[in-house]
Amino acid sequence: MGRKKEISIKLTPQRLVIMEYLEGNMNHPSAADIYNAVSKKYPTMSFATVYNTLETLWEKGRLRELTIDRGKMRFDSNTKPHHHLICVQCKNITDIHRKFALKLPEGEQYNFDIIGIHVDFYGICPKCKKEKNNNVEVKKW
Amino acid sequence: MGRKKEISIKLTPQRLVIMEYLEGNMNHPSAADIYNAVSKKYPTMSFATVYNTLETLWEKGRLRELTIDRGKMRFDSNTKPHHHLICVQCKNITDIHRKFALKLPEGEQYNFDIIGIHVDFYGICPKCKKEKNNNVEVKKW
DNA sequence: TCTAAAGTAAGAATAGTTATTAATTAAAAT
DNA sequence: ATTTTAATTAATAACTATTCTTACTTTAGA
Ligand SMILES: [Mn+2]
Ligand SMILES: [Mn+2]
Ligand SMILES: [Zn+2]
Ligand SMILES: [Zn+2]
């Protein structure tokens, strides 16, 4: 199942600082999150380089792209198969590593070659439950 | 579980033609898909009206918004709880109505109020498997 | 029928992402 | 160690999807 390709890319300082930031990062950052963080360590970093590096890492199987968040991509350096718990209010994303028994129903219309299964749990996280602006409005999920 | 609110909105011709297009539509169209289709029946339709109507229908619980597709929202007029089978090549989305037994692991960090669970199966659909440009490149999933 | 609140259309504005290109650089070849 | 070259970077333009603004129009209730 592991389609991990050889990681043979030029090791530029820009790529190294981005990879260091992503290593073990559990926050599922957006491209802007990554740019803001790595700019501190490497001030001439450009947005294009962040996107290029993310693309390269994805191609090499070192990164997962999440389409969970409305309007922007989120990136996941945890490439082990896992699922997510998403707070619809603060958009926090938590990993769930339990494996679920999920089988497609039989049927000709389902004759897919399956390459991945993602389970998304949507809800309100404990932190958001506590806050006063709790019931203001939960928009868009 | 059904938080279906009263559908009390002004019945404008624009809304009626959009609702008619969505009624029973299994294609999970984007806003542009909807605009292109309803413009034929109602040529002065504007993009803003499409977005406004989709927003209203969503607020009334008559529409589900899918974040499955990179870069653009897809809309689902089937509001019954169900899951999806997504072709990573042609981006076709098929409904799966089987209900799966999915429980969050116990643990304080998982103390969410769960409001929805979505399972996404990713793969290559039968049609795309047949086509010659099959192995050109499967980008982005 | 009258009125007020709500909705529409056109287009400007914004956000996120991708494309372009000249200059730079990592790493392979000598 | 130097040269070579193909890959990478930074700046910024372009693009796509979505949201905002505003003057005008319309629905639905009084
Ligand atoms: Mn994750
Ligand atoms: Mn569906
Ligand atoms: Zn939260
Ligand atoms: Zn397909």
mmCIF file of C-alpha atoms in Angstrom, chain A residues 3 51 55 58-59 64-65 67-71 73 75 85-88 92 94-98 100-106 108-126 129 138-141, chain B residues 3 51 55 58-59 64-65 67-71 73 75 85-88 92 94-98 100-106 108-126 129 138-141:
data_model
loop_
_atom_site.group_PDB
_atom_site.id
_atom_site.type_symbol
_atom_site.label_atom_id
_atom_site.label_comp_id
_atom_site.label_asym_id
_atom_site.label_seq_id
_atom_site.Cartn_x
_atom_site.Cartn_y
_atom_site.Cartn_z
ATOM 1 C CA ARG A 3 3.467 4.297 -2.592
ATOM 2 C CA TYR A 51 3.390 26.625 -2.878
ATOM 3 C CA GLU A 55 3.502 20.735 -4.473
ATOM 4 C CA TRP A 58 2.885 16.205 -2.211
ATOM 5 C CA GLU A 59 4.234 14.691 -5.434
ATOM 6 C CA ARG A 64 -1.460 15.188 2.268
ATOM 7 C CA GLU A 65 -3.686 17.973 1.021
ATOM 8 C CA THR A 67 -9.989 20.022 1.142
ATOM 9 C CA ILE A 68 -11.835 20.222 4.440
ATOM 10 C CA ASP A 69 -11.697 23.988 4.866
ATOM 11 C CA ARG A 70 -13.919 26.264 2.806
ATOM 12 C CA GLY A 71 -11.905 28.410 0.448
ATOM 13 C CA MET A 73 -6.273 24.243 1.287
ATOM 14 C CA PHE A 75 -1.771 20.606 4.596
ATOM 15 C CA LEU A 85 -12.297 15.710 13.761
ATOM 16 C CA ILE A 86 -13.151 19.235 12.666
ATOM 17 C CA CYS A 87 -14.533 22.074 14.783
ATOM 18 C CA VAL A 88 -16.994 23.920 12.555
ATOM 19 C CA ASN A 92 -9.376 23.241 14.356
ATOM 20 C CA THR A 94 -7.627 16.922 15.155
ATOM 21 C CA ASP A 95 -6.252 13.587 13.988
ATOM 22 C CA ILE A 96 -8.106 10.360 14.632
ATOM 23 C CA HIS A 97 -5.960 7.295 14.150
ATOM 24 C CA ARG A 98 -8.558 4.621 14.725
ATOM 25 C CA PHE A 100 -12.722 1.939 10.677
ATOM 26 C CA ALA A 101 -14.120 -1.025 8.796
ATOM 27 C CA LEU A 102 -15.519 0.659 5.691
ATOM 28 C CA LYS A 103 -16.601 -1.264 2.635
ATOM 29 C CA LEU A 104 -18.278 0.079 -0.474
ATOM 30 C CA PRO A 105 -21.669 -1.461 -1.201
ATOM 31 C CA GLU A 106 -21.551 -3.936 -4.095
ATOM 32 C CA GLU A 108 -21.755 -1.970 -10.960
ATOM 33 C CA GLN A 109 -21.969 1.788 -10.370
ATOM 34 C CA TYR A 110 -19.514 1.405 -7.533
ATOM 35 C CA ASN A 111 -16.887 -0.386 -9.603
ATOM 36 C CA PHE A 112 -14.182 2.060 -8.573
ATOM 37 C CA ASP A 113 -10.518 1.479 -7.897
ATOM 38 C CA ILE A 114 -10.433 2.866 -4.365
ATOM 39 C CA ILE A 115 -7.228 4.696 -3.456
ATOM 40 C CA GLY A 116 -8.219 6.293 -0.165
ATOM 41 C CA ILE A 117 -10.963 6.681 2.416
ATOM 42 C CA HIS A 118 -11.326 9.707 4.675
ATOM 43 C CA VAL A 119 -13.781 10.068 7.536
ATOM 44 C CA ASP A 120 -14.563 13.602 8.694
ATOM 45 C CA PHE A 121 -16.279 14.145 12.042
ATOM 46 C CA TYR A 122 -17.793 17.639 12.296
ATOM 47 C CA GLY A 123 -18.698 19.237 15.584
ATOM 48 C CA ILE A 124 -17.980 21.881 18.216
ATOM 49 C CA CYS A 125 -14.748 21.499 20.149
ATOM 50 C CA PRO A 126 -14.636 21.754 23.969
ATOM 51 C CA LYS A 129 -18.323 25.199 23.727
ATOM 52 C CA VAL A 138 -22.198 28.682 13.520
ATOM 53 C CA LYS A 139 -21.731 29.493 9.882
ATOM 54 C CA LYS A 140 -20.781 27.204 7.046
ATOM 55 C CA TRP A 141 -20.001 23.622 7.559
ATOM 56 C CA ARG B 3 -33.150 20.276 12.316
ATOM 57 C CA TYR B 51 -24.766 32.544 -4.530
ATOM 58 C CA GLU B 55 -26.718 30.612 0.934
ATOM 59 C CA TRP B 58 -28.250 26.215 3.078
ATOM 60 C CA GLU B 59 -29.453 28.352 6.001
ATOM 61 C CA ARG B 64 -25.492 20.676 1.835
ATOM 62 C CA GLU B 65 -22.200 22.314 0.911
ATOM 63 C CA THR B 67 -15.725 20.969 0.440
ATOM 64 C CA ILE B 68 -14.577 17.911 -1.479
ATOM 65 C CA ASP B 69 -13.385 19.680 -4.607
ATOM 66 C CA ARG B 70 -10.134 21.642 -4.649
ATOM 67 C CA GLY B 71 -10.751 25.334 -5.159
ATOM 68 C CA MET B 73 -17.572 24.503 -3.535
ATOM 69 C CA PHE B 75 -23.623 21.705 -3.686
ATOM 70 C CA LEU B 85 -17.555 8.264 -3.782
ATOM 71 C CA ILE B 86 -15.278 10.685 -5.623
ATOM 72 C CA CYS B 87 -13.372 10.108 -8.857
ATOM 73 C CA VAL B 88 -10.042 11.885 -8.431
ATOM 74 C CA ASN B 92 -17.557 12.953 -10.408
ATOM 75 C CA THR B 94 -21.608 9.596 -6.411
ATOM 76 C CA ASP B 95 -23.869 9.189 -3.406
ATOM 77 C CA ILE B 96 -23.500 6.276 -1.014
ATOM 78 C CA HIS B 97 -26.486 5.794 1.218
ATOM 79 C CA ARG B 98 -25.206 2.966 3.360
ATOM 80 C CA PHE B 100 -21.651 3.076 8.688
ATOM 81 C CA ALA B 101 -21.117 2.425 12.367
ATOM 82 C CA LEU B 102 -18.663 5.175 13.278
ATOM 83 C CA LYS B 103 -17.833 6.057 16.861
ATOM 84 C CA LEU B 104 -15.251 8.533 18.066
ATOM 85 C CA PRO B 105 -12.582 7.033 20.313
ATOM 86 C CA GLU B 106 -13.106 7.951 23.968
ATOM 87 C CA GLU B 108 -11.014 14.153 26.797
ATOM 88 C CA GLN B 109 -9.525 15.643 23.610
ATOM 89 C CA TYR B 110 -12.405 14.158 21.691
ATOM 90 C CA ASN B 111 -15.100 15.713 23.856
ATOM 91 C CA PHE B 112 -16.837 17.235 20.871
ATOM 92 C CA ASP B 113 -20.518 17.763 20.193
ATOM 93 C CA ILE B 114 -20.678 15.856 16.919
ATOM 94 C CA ILE B 115 -23.095 17.319 14.383
ATOM 95 C CA GLY B 116 -22.181 15.313 11.292
ATOM 96 C CA ILE B 117 -20.009 12.546 9.908
ATOM 97 C CA HIS B 118 -18.970 12.313 6.271
ATOM 98 C CA VAL B 119 -17.117 9.424 4.669
ATOM 99 C CA ASP B 120 -15.328 10.151 1.400
ATOM 100 C CA PHE B 121 -14.182 7.270 -0.794
ATOM 101 C CA TYR B 122 -11.576 8.385 -3.350
ATOM 102 C CA GLY B 123 -10.793 6.417 -6.465
ATOM 103 C CA ILE B 124 -10.959 6.127 -10.240
ATOM 104 C CA CYS B 125 -14.382 5.666 -11.746
ATOM 105 C CA PRO B 126 -15.113 2.948 -14.351
ATOM 106 C CA LYS B 129 -10.450 3.616 -16.158
ATOM 107 C CA VAL B 138 -3.756 11.801 -11.674
ATOM 108 C CA LYS B 139 -3.229 15.163 -10.056
ATOM 109 C CA LYS B 140 -4.430 16.392 -6.714
ATOM 110 C CA TRP B 141 -6.554 14.359 -4.473
#
